[in-house]
mmCIF file with all atom_site columns, C-alpha atoms in Angstrom:
data_model
loop_
_atom_site.group_PDB
_atom_site.id
_atom_site.type_symbol
_atom_site.label_atom_id
_atom_site.label_alt_id
_atom_site.label_comp_id
_atom_site.label_asym_id
_atom_site.label_entity_id
_atom_site.label_seq_id
_atom_site.pdbx_PDB_ins_code
_atom_site.Cartn_x
_atom_site.Cartn_y
_atom_site.Cartn_z
_atom_site.occupancy
_atom_site.B_iso_or_equiv
_atom_site.pdbx_formal_charge
_atom_site.auth_seq_id
_atom_site.auth_comp_id
_atom_site.auth_asym_id
_atom_site.auth_atom_id
_atom_site.pdbx_PDB_model_num
ATOM 1   C CA . UNK C 1 1   ? 2.948   -11.876 -11.966 1.00 0.00 ? 1   UNK C CA 1
ATOM 2   C CA . UNK C 1 2   ? 4.470   -11.409 -8.572  1.00 0.00 ? 2   UNK C CA 1
ATOM 3   C CA . UNK C 1 3   ? 2.472   -12.587 -5.570  1.00 0.00 ? 3   UNK C CA 1
ATOM 4   C CA . UNK C 1 4   ? 2.806   -11.856 -1.875  1.00 0.00 ? 4   UNK C CA 1
ATOM 5   C CA . UNK C 1 5   ? 1.535   -14.299 0.730   1.00 0.00 ? 5   UNK C CA 1
ATOM 6   C CA . UNK C 1 6   ? 0.935   -13.682 4.402   1.00 0.00 ? 6   UNK C CA 1
ATOM 7   C CA . UNK C 1 7   ? -0.064  -17.021 5.865   1.00 0.00 ? 7   UNK C CA 1
ATOM 8   C CA . UNK C 1 8   ? -1.074  -15.723 9.297   1.00 0.00 ? 8   UNK C CA 1
ATOM 9   C CA . UNK C 1 9   ? -4.408  -13.873 9.186   1.00 0.00 ? 9   UNK C CA 1
ATOM 10  C CA . UNK C 1 10  ? -4.174  -13.164 12.914  1.00 0.00 ? 10  UNK C CA 1
ATOM 11  C CA . UNK C 1 11  ? -1.435  -13.146 15.516  1.00 0.00 ? 11  UNK C CA 1
ATOM 12  C CA . UNK C 1 12  ? -1.325  -12.171 19.152  1.00 0.00 ? 12  UNK C CA 1
ATOM 13  C CA . UNK C 1 13  ? 1.507   -11.276 21.477  1.00 0.00 ? 13  UNK C CA 1
ATOM 14  C CA . UNK C 1 14  ? 1.870   -10.375 25.105  1.00 0.00 ? 14  UNK C CA 1
ATOM 15  C CA . UNK C 1 15  ? 3.016   -6.869  25.834  1.00 0.00 ? 15  UNK C CA 1
ATOM 16  C CA . UNK C 1 16  ? 6.837   -6.652  26.053  1.00 0.00 ? 16  UNK C CA 1
ATOM 17  C CA . UNK C 1 17  ? 7.242   -9.954  24.227  1.00 0.00 ? 17  UNK C CA 1
ATOM 18  C CA . UNK C 1 18  ? 8.535   -10.579 20.707  1.00 0.00 ? 18  UNK C CA 1
ATOM 19  C CA . UNK C 1 19  ? 6.454   -11.606 17.728  1.00 0.00 ? 19  UNK C CA 1
ATOM 20  C CA . UNK C 1 20  ? 7.338   -12.514 14.150  1.00 0.00 ? 20  UNK C CA 1
ATOM 21  C CA . UNK C 1 21  ? 5.024   -11.990 11.205  1.00 0.00 ? 21  UNK C CA 1
ATOM 22  C CA . UNK C 1 22  ? 5.632   -14.091 8.113   1.00 0.00 ? 22  UNK C CA 1
ATOM 23  C CA . UNK C 1 23  ? 5.664   -13.078 4.470   1.00 0.00 ? 23  UNK C CA 1
ATOM 24  C CA . UNK C 1 24  ? 6.670   -14.972 1.366   1.00 0.00 ? 24  UNK C CA 1
ATOM 25  C CA . UNK C 1 25  ? 6.674   -13.731 -2.203  1.00 0.00 ? 25  UNK C CA 1
ATOM 26  C CA . UNK C 1 26  ? 7.071   -15.099 -5.640  1.00 0.00 ? 26  UNK C CA 1
ATOM 27  C CA . UNK C 1 27  ? 9.068   -13.323 -8.329  1.00 0.00 ? 27  UNK C CA 1
ATOM 28  C CA . UNK C 1 28  ? 11.459  -13.982 -11.163 1.00 0.00 ? 28  UNK C CA 1
ATOM 29  C CA . UNK C 1 29  ? 13.058  -10.559 -10.797 1.00 0.00 ? 29  UNK C CA 1
ATOM 30  C CA . UNK C 1 30  ? 16.357  -9.953  -9.056  1.00 0.00 ? 30  UNK C CA 1
ATOM 31  C CA . UNK C 1 31  ? 15.891  -6.274  -8.219  1.00 0.00 ? 31  UNK C CA 1
ATOM 32  C CA . UNK C 1 32  ? 13.012  -5.215  -6.040  1.00 0.00 ? 32  UNK C CA 1
ATOM 33  C CA . UNK C 1 33  ? 11.996  -3.645  -2.748  1.00 0.00 ? 33  UNK C CA 1
ATOM 34  C CA . UNK C 1 34  ? 10.086  -5.188  0.102   1.00 0.00 ? 34  UNK C CA 1
ATOM 35  C CA . UNK C 1 35  ? 8.066   -3.310  2.685   1.00 0.00 ? 35  UNK C CA 1
ATOM 36  C CA . UNK C 1 36  ? 6.078   -3.764  5.821   1.00 0.00 ? 36  UNK C CA 1
ATOM 37  C CA . UNK C 1 37  ? 3.202   -1.340  6.352   1.00 0.00 ? 37  UNK C CA 1
ATOM 38  C CA . UNK C 1 38  ? 1.214   -0.895  9.529   1.00 0.00 ? 38  UNK C CA 1
ATOM 39  C CA . UNK C 1 39  ? -2.469  -0.004  9.443   1.00 0.00 ? 39  UNK C CA 1
ATOM 40  C CA . UNK C 1 40  ? -3.854  0.950   12.857  1.00 0.00 ? 40  UNK C CA 1
ATOM 41  C CA . UNK C 1 41  ? -7.590  1.385   13.479  1.00 0.00 ? 41  UNK C CA 1
ATOM 42  C CA . UNK C 1 42  ? -7.313  4.894   12.051  1.00 0.00 ? 42  UNK C CA 1
ATOM 43  C CA . UNK C 1 43  ? -6.784  3.122   8.673   1.00 0.00 ? 43  UNK C CA 1
ATOM 44  C CA . UNK C 1 44  ? -3.730  5.222   7.865   1.00 0.00 ? 44  UNK C CA 1
ATOM 45  C CA . UNK C 1 45  ? -1.037  3.240   6.044   1.00 0.00 ? 45  UNK C CA 1
ATOM 46  C CA . UNK C 1 46  ? 2.276   3.727   7.824   1.00 0.00 ? 46  UNK C CA 1
ATOM 47  C CA . UNK C 1 47  ? 5.589   2.505   6.436   1.00 0.00 ? 47  UNK C CA 1
ATOM 48  C CA . UNK C 1 48  ? 7.325   0.441   9.110   1.00 0.00 ? 48  UNK C CA 1
ATOM 49  C CA . UNK C 1 49  ? 10.416  -0.827  7.358   1.00 0.00 ? 49  UNK C CA 1
ATOM 50  C CA . UNK C 1 50  ? 11.830  -1.427  3.888   1.00 0.00 ? 50  UNK C CA 1
ATOM 51  C CA . UNK C 1 51  ? 14.436  -3.705  2.399   1.00 0.00 ? 51  UNK C CA 1
ATOM 52  C CA . UNK C 1 52  ? 16.280  -3.442  -0.901  1.00 0.00 ? 52  UNK C CA 1
ATOM 53  C CA . UNK C 1 53  ? 16.754  -6.853  -2.451  1.00 0.00 ? 53  UNK C CA 1
ATOM 54  C CA . UNK C 1 54  ? 20.388  -6.188  -3.369  1.00 0.00 ? 54  UNK C CA 1
ATOM 55  C CA . UNK C 1 55  ? 21.295  -5.584  0.270   1.00 0.00 ? 55  UNK C CA 1
ATOM 56  C CA . UNK C 1 56  ? 22.242  -8.671  2.232   1.00 0.00 ? 56  UNK C CA 1
ATOM 57  C CA . UNK C 1 57  ? 22.024  -6.917  5.567   1.00 0.00 ? 57  UNK C CA 1
ATOM 58  C CA . UNK C 1 58  ? 18.632  -7.095  7.211   1.00 0.00 ? 58  UNK C CA 1
ATOM 59  C CA . UNK C 1 59  ? 16.929  -3.757  7.770   1.00 0.00 ? 59  UNK C CA 1
ATOM 60  C CA . UNK C 1 60  ? 16.171  -2.579  11.295  1.00 0.00 ? 60  UNK C CA 1
ATOM 61  C CA . UNK C 1 61  ? 14.131  0.330   12.627  1.00 0.00 ? 61  UNK C CA 1
ATOM 62  C CA . UNK C 1 62  ? 14.224  0.569   16.403  1.00 0.00 ? 62  UNK C CA 1
ATOM 63  C CA . UNK C 1 63  ? 12.124  -2.357  17.700  1.00 0.00 ? 63  UNK C CA 1
ATOM 64  C CA . UNK C 1 64  ? 11.321  -3.557  14.188  1.00 0.00 ? 64  UNK C CA 1
ATOM 65  C CA . UNK C 1 65  ? 13.619  -5.781  12.184  1.00 0.00 ? 65  UNK C CA 1
ATOM 66  C CA . UNK C 1 66  ? 13.309  -8.084  9.234   1.00 0.00 ? 66  UNK C CA 1
ATOM 67  C CA . UNK C 1 67  ? 14.689  -11.462 8.323   1.00 0.00 ? 67  UNK C CA 1
ATOM 68  C CA . UNK C 1 68  ? 15.206  -11.282 4.575   1.00 0.00 ? 68  UNK C CA 1
ATOM 69  C CA . UNK C 1 69  ? 15.971  -14.594 2.912   1.00 0.00 ? 69  UNK C CA 1
ATOM 70  C CA . UNK C 1 70  ? 16.285  -13.840 -0.785  1.00 0.00 ? 70  UNK C CA 1
ATOM 71  C CA . UNK C 1 71  ? 16.814  -17.383 -1.977  1.00 0.00 ? 71  UNK C CA 1
ATOM 72  C CA . UNK C 1 72  ? 13.818  -18.592 0.011   1.00 0.00 ? 72  UNK C CA 1
ATOM 73  C CA . UNK C 1 73  ? 11.799  -15.505 -0.998  1.00 0.00 ? 73  UNK C CA 1
ATOM 74  C CA . UNK C 1 74  ? 10.912  -14.874 2.595   1.00 0.00 ? 74  UNK C CA 1
ATOM 75  C CA . UNK C 1 75  ? 10.599  -11.539 4.386   1.00 0.00 ? 75  UNK C CA 1
ATOM 76  C CA . UNK C 1 76  ? 9.466   -11.790 7.991   1.00 0.00 ? 76  UNK C CA 1
ATOM 77  C CA . UNK C 1 77  ? 8.965   -8.906  10.420  1.00 0.00 ? 77  UNK C CA 1
ATOM 78  C CA . UNK C 1 78  ? 10.084  -9.169  14.015  1.00 0.00 ? 78  UNK C CA 1
ATOM 79  C CA . UNK C 1 79  ? 8.643   -6.815  16.594  1.00 0.00 ? 79  UNK C CA 1
ATOM 80  C CA . UNK C 1 80  ? 10.580  -6.745  19.845  1.00 0.00 ? 80  UNK C CA 1
ATOM 81  C CA . UNK C 1 81  ? 9.313   -5.460  23.173  1.00 0.00 ? 81  UNK C CA 1
ATOM 82  C CA . UNK C 1 82  ? 5.778   -5.283  21.801  1.00 0.00 ? 82  UNK C CA 1
ATOM 83  C CA . UNK C 1 83  ? 3.701   -2.312  22.873  1.00 0.00 ? 83  UNK C CA 1
ATOM 84  C CA . UNK C 1 84  ? -0.036  -1.778  22.956  1.00 0.00 ? 84  UNK C CA 1
ATOM 85  C CA . UNK C 1 85  ? 0.372   0.738   20.142  1.00 0.00 ? 85  UNK C CA 1
ATOM 86  C CA . UNK C 1 86  ? 1.727   -1.989  17.874  1.00 0.00 ? 86  UNK C CA 1
ATOM 87  C CA . UNK C 1 87  ? -1.746  -3.500  17.607  1.00 0.00 ? 87  UNK C CA 1
ATOM 88  C CA . UNK C 1 88  ? -2.727  -3.101  13.967  1.00 0.00 ? 88  UNK C CA 1
ATOM 89  C CA . UNK C 1 89  ? -3.067  -4.802  10.615  1.00 0.00 ? 89  UNK C CA 1
ATOM 90  C CA . UNK C 1 90  ? 0.330   -5.390  9.024   1.00 0.00 ? 90  UNK C CA 1
ATOM 91  C CA . UNK C 1 91  ? 0.811   -5.665  5.283   1.00 0.00 ? 91  UNK C CA 1
ATOM 92  C CA . UNK C 1 92  ? 3.810   -7.033  3.464   1.00 0.00 ? 92  UNK C CA 1
ATOM 93  C CA . UNK C 1 93  ? 4.410   -5.470  0.049   1.00 0.00 ? 93  UNK C CA 1
ATOM 94  C CA . UNK C 1 94  ? 6.627   -6.046  -2.959  1.00 0.00 ? 94  UNK C CA 1
ATOM 95  C CA . UNK C 1 95  ? 7.682   -3.405  -5.450  1.00 0.00 ? 95  UNK C CA 1
ATOM 96  C CA . UNK C 1 96  ? 9.477   -4.121  -8.663  1.00 0.00 ? 96  UNK C CA 1
ATOM 97  C CA . UNK C 1 97  ? 12.605  -2.169  -9.476  1.00 0.00 ? 97  UNK C CA 1
ATOM 98  C CA . UNK C 1 98  ? 12.574  -3.099  -13.113 1.00 0.00 ? 98  UNK C CA 1
ATOM 99  C CA . UNK C 1 99  ? 12.478  -0.016  -15.317 1.00 0.00 ? 99  UNK C CA 1
ATOM 100 C CA . UNK C 1 100 ? 8.947   0.957   -16.252 1.00 0.00 ? 100 UNK C CA 1
ATOM 101 C CA . UNK C 1 101 ? 7.506   -1.932  -14.277 1.00 0.00 ? 101 UNK C CA 1
ATOM 102 C CA . UNK C 1 102 ? 4.909   -0.436  -12.030 1.00 0.00 ? 102 UNK C CA 1
ATOM 103 C CA . UNK C 1 103 ? 4.249   -3.662  -10.177 1.00 0.00 ? 103 UNK C CA 1
ATOM 104 C CA . UNK C 1 104 ? 3.493   -3.216  -6.501  1.00 0.00 ? 104 UNK C CA 1
ATOM 105 C CA . UNK C 1 105 ? 1.807   -6.083  -4.682  1.00 0.00 ? 105 UNK C CA 1
ATOM 106 C CA . UNK C 1 106 ? 0.424   -6.386  -1.177  1.00 0.00 ? 106 UNK C CA 1
ATOM 107 C CA . UNK C 1 107 ? -0.269  -9.414  0.930   1.00 0.00 ? 107 UNK C CA 1
ATOM 108 C CA . UNK C 1 108 ? -3.667  -10.008 2.499   1.00 0.00 ? 108 UNK C CA 1
ATOM 109 C CA . UNK C 1 109 ? -2.491  -8.738  5.873   1.00 0.00 ? 109 UNK C CA 1
ATOM 110 C CA . UNK C 1 110 ? -1.937  -10.041 9.394   1.00 0.00 ? 110 UNK C CA 1
ATOM 111 C CA . UNK C 1 111 ? -3.967  -8.624  12.248  1.00 0.00 ? 111 UNK C CA 1
ATOM 112 C CA . UNK C 1 112 ? -1.778  -8.289  15.336  1.00 0.00 ? 112 UNK C CA 1
ATOM 113 C CA . UNK C 1 113 ? -3.315  -8.131  18.786  1.00 0.00 ? 113 UNK C CA 1
ATOM 114 C CA . UNK C 1 114 ? -1.217  -7.053  21.758  1.00 0.00 ? 114 UNK C CA 1
ATOM 115 C CA . UNK C 1 115 ? -2.369  -8.305  25.145  1.00 0.00 ? 115 UNK C CA 1
ATOM 116 C CA . UNK C 1 116 ? -1.621  -6.233  28.233  1.00 0.00 ? 116 UNK C CA 1
ATOM 117 C CA . UNK F 2 1   ? 2.912   19.607  6.146   1.00 0.00 ? 1   UNK F CA 1
ATOM 118 C CA . UNK F 2 2   ? 3.619   17.059  3.422   1.00 0.00 ? 2   UNK F CA 1
ATOM 119 C CA . UNK F 2 3   ? 0.534   15.005  2.873   1.00 0.00 ? 3   UNK F CA 1
ATOM 120 C CA . UNK F 2 4   ? -1.895  13.237  0.595   1.00 0.00 ? 4   UNK F CA 1
ATOM 121 C CA . UNK F 2 5   ? -5.496  14.255  1.074   1.00 0.00 ? 5   UNK F CA 1
ATOM 122 C CA . UNK F 2 6   ? -8.628  12.449  -0.038  1.00 0.00 ? 6   UNK F CA 1
ATOM 123 C CA . UNK F 2 7   ? -12.231 13.547  -0.069  1.00 0.00 ? 7   UNK F CA 1
ATOM 124 C CA . UNK F 2 8   ? -14.708 12.476  0.992   1.00 0.00 ? 8   UNK F CA 1
ATOM 125 C CA . UNK F 2 9   ? -13.547 10.232  3.815   1.00 0.00 ? 9   UNK F CA 1
ATOM 126 C CA . UNK F 2 10  ? -16.872 8.423   3.924   1.00 0.00 ? 10  UNK F CA 1
ATOM 127 C CA . UNK F 2 11  ? -19.488 8.062   1.221   1.00 0.00 ? 11  UNK F CA 1
ATOM 128 C CA . UNK F 2 12  ? -22.709 6.110   0.965   1.00 0.00 ? 12  UNK F CA 1
ATOM 129 C CA . UNK F 2 13  ? -24.327 6.142   -2.454  1.00 0.00 ? 13  UNK F CA 1
ATOM 130 C CA . UNK F 2 14  ? -26.745 4.200   -4.610  1.00 0.00 ? 14  UNK F CA 1
ATOM 131 C CA . UNK F 2 15  ? -26.111 2.014   -7.605  1.00 0.00 ? 15  UNK F CA 1
ATOM 132 C CA . UNK F 2 16  ? -25.555 3.964   -10.794 1.00 0.00 ? 16  UNK F CA 1
ATOM 133 C CA . UNK F 2 17  ? -25.030 7.410   -9.321  1.00 0.00 ? 17  UNK F CA 1
ATOM 134 C CA . UNK F 2 18  ? -21.766 8.823   -10.638 1.00 0.00 ? 18  UNK F CA 1
ATOM 135 C CA . UNK F 2 19  ? -19.244 9.874   -8.043  1.00 0.00 ? 19  UNK F CA 1
ATOM 136 C CA . UNK F 2 20  ? -15.730 11.250  -7.806  1.00 0.00 ? 20  UNK F CA 1
ATOM 137 C CA . UNK F 2 21  ? -13.201 10.754  -5.037  1.00 0.00 ? 21  UNK F CA 1
ATOM 138 C CA . UNK F 2 22  ? -10.580 13.461  -5.063  1.00 0.00 ? 22  UNK F CA 1
ATOM 139 C CA . UNK F 2 23  ? -6.919  12.997  -4.254  1.00 0.00 ? 23  UNK F CA 1
ATOM 140 C CA . UNK F 2 24  ? -4.351  15.727  -3.878  1.00 0.00 ? 24  UNK F CA 1
ATOM 141 C CA . UNK F 2 25  ? -0.688  15.780  -2.820  1.00 0.00 ? 25  UNK F CA 1
ATOM 142 C CA . UNK F 2 26  ? 1.487   18.754  -1.943  1.00 0.00 ? 26  UNK F CA 1
ATOM 143 C CA . UNK F 2 27  ? 4.890   17.107  -2.364  1.00 0.00 ? 27  UNK F CA 1
ATOM 144 C CA . UNK F 2 28  ? 5.364   17.673  -6.099  1.00 0.00 ? 28  UNK F CA 1
ATOM 145 C CA . UNK F 2 29  ? 5.321   13.920  -6.626  1.00 0.00 ? 29  UNK F CA 1
ATOM 146 C CA . UNK F 2 30  ? 5.279   12.589  -10.162 1.00 0.00 ? 30  UNK F CA 1
ATOM 147 C CA . UNK F 2 31  ? 3.793   9.180   -9.380  1.00 0.00 ? 31  UNK F CA 1
ATOM 148 C CA . UNK F 2 32  ? 0.270   8.699   -8.044  1.00 0.00 ? 32  UNK F CA 1
ATOM 149 C CA . UNK F 2 33  ? -1.840  5.625   -7.626  1.00 0.00 ? 33  UNK F CA 1
ATOM 150 C CA . UNK F 2 34  ? -5.229  4.355   -6.457  1.00 0.00 ? 34  UNK F CA 1
ATOM 151 C CA . UNK F 2 35  ? -5.799  1.170   -4.471  1.00 0.00 ? 35  UNK F CA 1
ATOM 152 C CA . UNK F 2 36  ? -8.779  -0.593  -3.068  1.00 0.00 ? 36  UNK F CA 1
ATOM 153 C CA . UNK F 2 37  ? -8.594  -2.601  0.136   1.00 0.00 ? 37  UNK F CA 1
ATOM 154 C CA . UNK F 2 38  ? -10.887 -5.552  0.727   1.00 0.00 ? 38  UNK F CA 1
ATOM 155 C CA . UNK F 2 39  ? -10.841 -8.060  3.604   1.00 0.00 ? 39  UNK F CA 1
ATOM 156 C CA . UNK F 2 40  ? -8.644  -11.034 2.857   1.00 0.00 ? 40  UNK F CA 1
ATOM 157 C CA . UNK F 2 41  ? -7.292  -9.459  -0.334  1.00 0.00 ? 41  UNK F CA 1
ATOM 158 C CA . UNK F 2 42  ? -5.012  -6.704  0.914   1.00 0.00 ? 42  UNK F CA 1
ATOM 159 C CA . UNK F 2 43  ? -4.563  -3.682  -1.328  1.00 0.00 ? 43  UNK F CA 1
ATOM 160 C CA . UNK F 2 44  ? -5.006  -3.992  -5.047  1.00 0.00 ? 44  UNK F CA 1
ATOM 161 C CA . UNK F 2 45  ? -4.013  -1.334  -7.515  1.00 0.00 ? 45  UNK F CA 1
ATOM 162 C CA . UNK F 2 46  ? -6.750  0.234   -9.629  1.00 0.00 ? 46  UNK F CA 1
ATOM 163 C CA . UNK F 2 47  ? -4.939  2.839   -11.718 1.00 0.00 ? 47  UNK F CA 1
ATOM 164 C CA . UNK F 2 48  ? -1.667  4.674   -11.591 1.00 0.00 ? 48  UNK F CA 1
ATOM 165 C CA . UNK F 2 49  ? -0.079  7.720   -13.149 1.00 0.00 ? 49  UNK F CA 1
ATOM 166 C CA . UNK F 2 50  ? 3.603   8.190   -13.863 1.00 0.00 ? 50  UNK F CA 1
ATOM 167 C CA . UNK F 2 51  ? 3.157   11.900  -14.568 1.00 0.00 ? 51  UNK F CA 1
ATOM 168 C CA . UNK F 2 52  ? 0.705   14.491  -15.862 1.00 0.00 ? 52  UNK F CA 1
ATOM 169 C CA . UNK F 2 53  ? -1.448  13.129  -18.680 1.00 0.00 ? 53  UNK F CA 1
ATOM 170 C CA . UNK F 2 54  ? 0.094   9.659   -18.265 1.00 0.00 ? 54  UNK F CA 1
ATOM 171 C CA . UNK F 2 55  ? -2.159  7.036   -16.697 1.00 0.00 ? 55  UNK F CA 1
ATOM 172 C CA . UNK F 2 56  ? -2.384  3.281   -16.904 1.00 0.00 ? 56  UNK F CA 1
ATOM 173 C CA . UNK F 2 57  ? -4.423  0.392   -15.572 1.00 0.00 ? 57  UNK F CA 1
ATOM 174 C CA . UNK F 2 58  ? -3.532  -1.548  -12.492 1.00 0.00 ? 58  UNK F CA 1
ATOM 175 C CA . UNK F 2 59  ? -4.873  -4.938  -11.510 1.00 0.00 ? 59  UNK F CA 1
ATOM 176 C CA . UNK F 2 60  ? -8.541  -4.053  -11.033 1.00 0.00 ? 60  UNK F CA 1
ATOM 177 C CA . UNK F 2 61  ? -9.449  -1.120  -13.327 1.00 0.00 ? 61  UNK F CA 1
ATOM 178 C CA . UNK F 2 62  ? -12.933 -2.253  -14.387 1.00 0.00 ? 62  UNK F CA 1
ATOM 179 C CA . UNK F 2 63  ? -15.614 0.257   -13.444 1.00 0.00 ? 63  UNK F CA 1
ATOM 180 C CA . UNK F 2 64  ? -13.179 3.069   -12.668 1.00 0.00 ? 64  UNK F CA 1
ATOM 181 C CA . UNK F 2 65  ? -11.742 6.043   -14.510 1.00 0.00 ? 65  UNK F CA 1
ATOM 182 C CA . UNK F 2 66  ? -8.978  8.459   -13.630 1.00 0.00 ? 66  UNK F CA 1
ATOM 183 C CA . UNK F 2 67  ? -7.458  11.625  -14.988 1.00 0.00 ? 67  UNK F CA 1
ATOM 184 C CA . UNK F 2 68  ? -4.242  13.491  -14.313 1.00 0.00 ? 68  UNK F CA 1
ATOM 185 C CA . UNK F 2 69  ? -4.536  17.007  -15.644 1.00 0.00 ? 69  UNK F CA 1
ATOM 186 C CA . UNK F 2 70  ? -2.411  18.536  -12.920 1.00 0.00 ? 70  UNK F CA 1
ATOM 187 C CA . UNK F 2 71  ? 0.548   17.100  -11.103 1.00 0.00 ? 71  UNK F CA 1
ATOM 188 C CA . UNK F 2 72  ? -0.995  17.424  -7.659  1.00 0.00 ? 72  UNK F CA 1
ATOM 189 C CA . UNK F 2 73  ? -4.454  15.947  -8.368  1.00 0.00 ? 73  UNK F CA 1
ATOM 190 C CA . UNK F 2 74  ? -5.521  12.445  -9.313  1.00 0.00 ? 74  UNK F CA 1
ATOM 191 C CA . UNK F 2 75  ? -9.293  11.965  -8.999  1.00 0.00 ? 75  UNK F CA 1
ATOM 192 C CA . UNK F 2 76  ? -10.943 8.553   -9.097  1.00 0.00 ? 76  UNK F CA 1
ATOM 193 C CA . UNK F 2 77  ? -14.229 8.447   -10.975 1.00 0.00 ? 77  UNK F CA 1
ATOM 194 C CA . UNK F 2 78  ? -16.928 5.805   -10.710 1.00 0.00 ? 78  UNK F CA 1
ATOM 195 C CA . UNK F 2 79  ? -19.268 6.440   -13.632 1.00 0.00 ? 79  UNK F CA 1
ATOM 196 C CA . UNK F 2 80  ? -21.900 3.910   -12.564 1.00 0.00 ? 80  UNK F CA 1
ATOM 197 C CA . UNK F 2 81  ? -21.073 2.492   -9.144  1.00 0.00 ? 81  UNK F CA 1
ATOM 198 C CA . UNK F 2 82  ? -22.169 -1.022  -8.252  1.00 0.00 ? 82  UNK F CA 1
ATOM 199 C CA . UNK F 2 83  ? -22.315 -2.803  -4.879  1.00 0.00 ? 83  UNK F CA 1
ATOM 200 C CA . UNK F 2 84  ? -19.128 -4.763  -5.658  1.00 0.00 ? 84  UNK F CA 1
ATOM 201 C CA . UNK F 2 85  ? -17.269 -1.460  -5.572  1.00 0.00 ? 85  UNK F CA 1
ATOM 202 C CA . UNK F 2 86  ? -18.031 -1.101  -1.888  1.00 0.00 ? 86  UNK F CA 1
ATOM 203 C CA . UNK F 2 87  ? -14.540 -0.902  -0.436  1.00 0.00 ? 87  UNK F CA 1
ATOM 204 C CA . UNK F 2 88  ? -11.883 1.161   1.281   1.00 0.00 ? 88  UNK F CA 1
ATOM 205 C CA . UNK F 2 89  ? -9.969  3.272   -1.222  1.00 0.00 ? 89  UNK F CA 1
ATOM 206 C CA . UNK F 2 90  ? -6.489  4.694   -0.870  1.00 0.00 ? 90  UNK F CA 1
ATOM 207 C CA . UNK F 2 91  ? -4.650  7.231   -2.940  1.00 0.00 ? 91  UNK F CA 1
ATOM 208 C CA . UNK F 2 92  ? -0.851  7.179   -2.780  1.00 0.00 ? 92  UNK F CA 1
ATOM 209 C CA . UNK F 2 93  ? 2.002   9.169   -4.252  1.00 0.00 ? 93  UNK F CA 1
ATOM 210 C CA . UNK F 2 94  ? 5.761   8.952   -4.544  1.00 0.00 ? 94  UNK F CA 1
ATOM 211 C CA . UNK F 2 95  ? 8.452   11.197  -5.940  1.00 0.00 ? 95  UNK F CA 1
ATOM 212 C CA . UNK F 2 96  ? 8.799   9.021   -9.018  1.00 0.00 ? 96  UNK F CA 1
ATOM 213 C CA . UNK F 2 97  ? 9.032   5.328   -9.750  1.00 0.00 ? 97  UNK F CA 1
ATOM 214 C CA . UNK F 2 98  ? 12.744  5.082   -10.194 1.00 0.00 ? 98  UNK F CA 1
ATOM 215 C CA . UNK F 2 99  ? 15.480  3.785   -7.960  1.00 0.00 ? 99  UNK F CA 1
ATOM 216 C CA . UNK F 2 100 ? 15.762  5.556   -4.636  1.00 0.00 ? 100 UNK F CA 1
ATOM 217 C CA . UNK F 2 101 ? 12.280  7.009   -4.757  1.00 0.00 ? 101 UNK F CA 1
ATOM 218 C CA . UNK F 2 102 ? 10.435  4.004   -3.570  1.00 0.00 ? 102 UNK F CA 1
ATOM 219 C CA . UNK F 2 103 ? 8.444   5.272   -0.610  1.00 0.00 ? 103 UNK F CA 1
ATOM 220 C CA . UNK F 2 104 ? 4.751   5.752   -1.248  1.00 0.00 ? 104 UNK F CA 1
ATOM 221 C CA . UNK F 2 105 ? 2.795   8.180   0.872   1.00 0.00 ? 105 UNK F CA 1
ATOM 222 C CA . UNK F 2 106 ? -0.789  7.187   1.459   1.00 0.00 ? 106 UNK F CA 1
ATOM 223 C CA . UNK F 2 107 ? -3.884  9.286   1.915   1.00 0.00 ? 107 UNK F CA 1
ATOM 224 C CA . UNK F 2 108 ? -6.223  8.656   4.871   1.00 0.00 ? 108 UNK F CA 1
ATOM 225 C CA . UNK F 2 109 ? -8.587  6.423   2.902   1.00 0.00 ? 109 UNK F CA 1
ATOM 226 C CA . UNK F 2 110 ? -12.160 6.753   1.654   1.00 0.00 ? 110 UNK F CA 1
ATOM 227 C CA . UNK F 2 111 ? -14.787 4.305   2.861   1.00 0.00 ? 111 UNK F CA 1
ATOM 228 C CA . UNK F 2 112 ? -17.290 3.851   0.038   1.00 0.00 ? 112 UNK F CA 1
ATOM 229 C CA . UNK F 2 113 ? -20.570 1.976   0.371   1.00 0.00 ? 113 UNK F CA 1
ATOM 230 C CA . UNK F 2 114 ? -22.733 1.384   -2.687  1.00 0.00 ? 114 UNK F CA 1
ATOM 231 C CA . UNK F 2 115 ? -26.264 0.165   -1.989  1.00 0.00 ? 115 UNK F CA 1
#
């Protein structure tokens, strides 16, 4: 079964600085999606960014970008110009694209603190 | 407004008292799913449904039941809750589970405490 590992339980960053959250995954599949979700104190799960495995280009969404290394099975999230509102729990997730494979896996999460 | 709703948002109950957490979506999504979130474990899937009357087990189905009689609703039933089911529960939906329909929309979560 696929597994997702976030090795950093907690991270902190100074406001306006850049921080990178790590995620590795294990799979034998070639087609899949990867996601980063943000969970602020409100507990709502918010999709930050997604990456299709077949795309070599790294996804970007404003201040959020990923470094997708398919061979290394690594999917890190970079937050630039960090803002106080970025403080949250961040989850990395894997979703299979194999037909009829419902597999969606989440990492344990990384709690990000932003210092003013 | 497109959304997934869950009720109740908070629930404290006692061991063995049957309860139901409702989930409803207004986006005509085929796929719905339940997760539980526990510290240090992330989200783990309990049950999912590919469409009406089609449900299947996720990673942690023990102690839970679901039904999908209508497309919009996917209730989670705990027939005899136990303290190890104390958790934060999320319902999610997506258009389908095929290519290009990958985004899941999450409900606001239900905090359940079983004493």
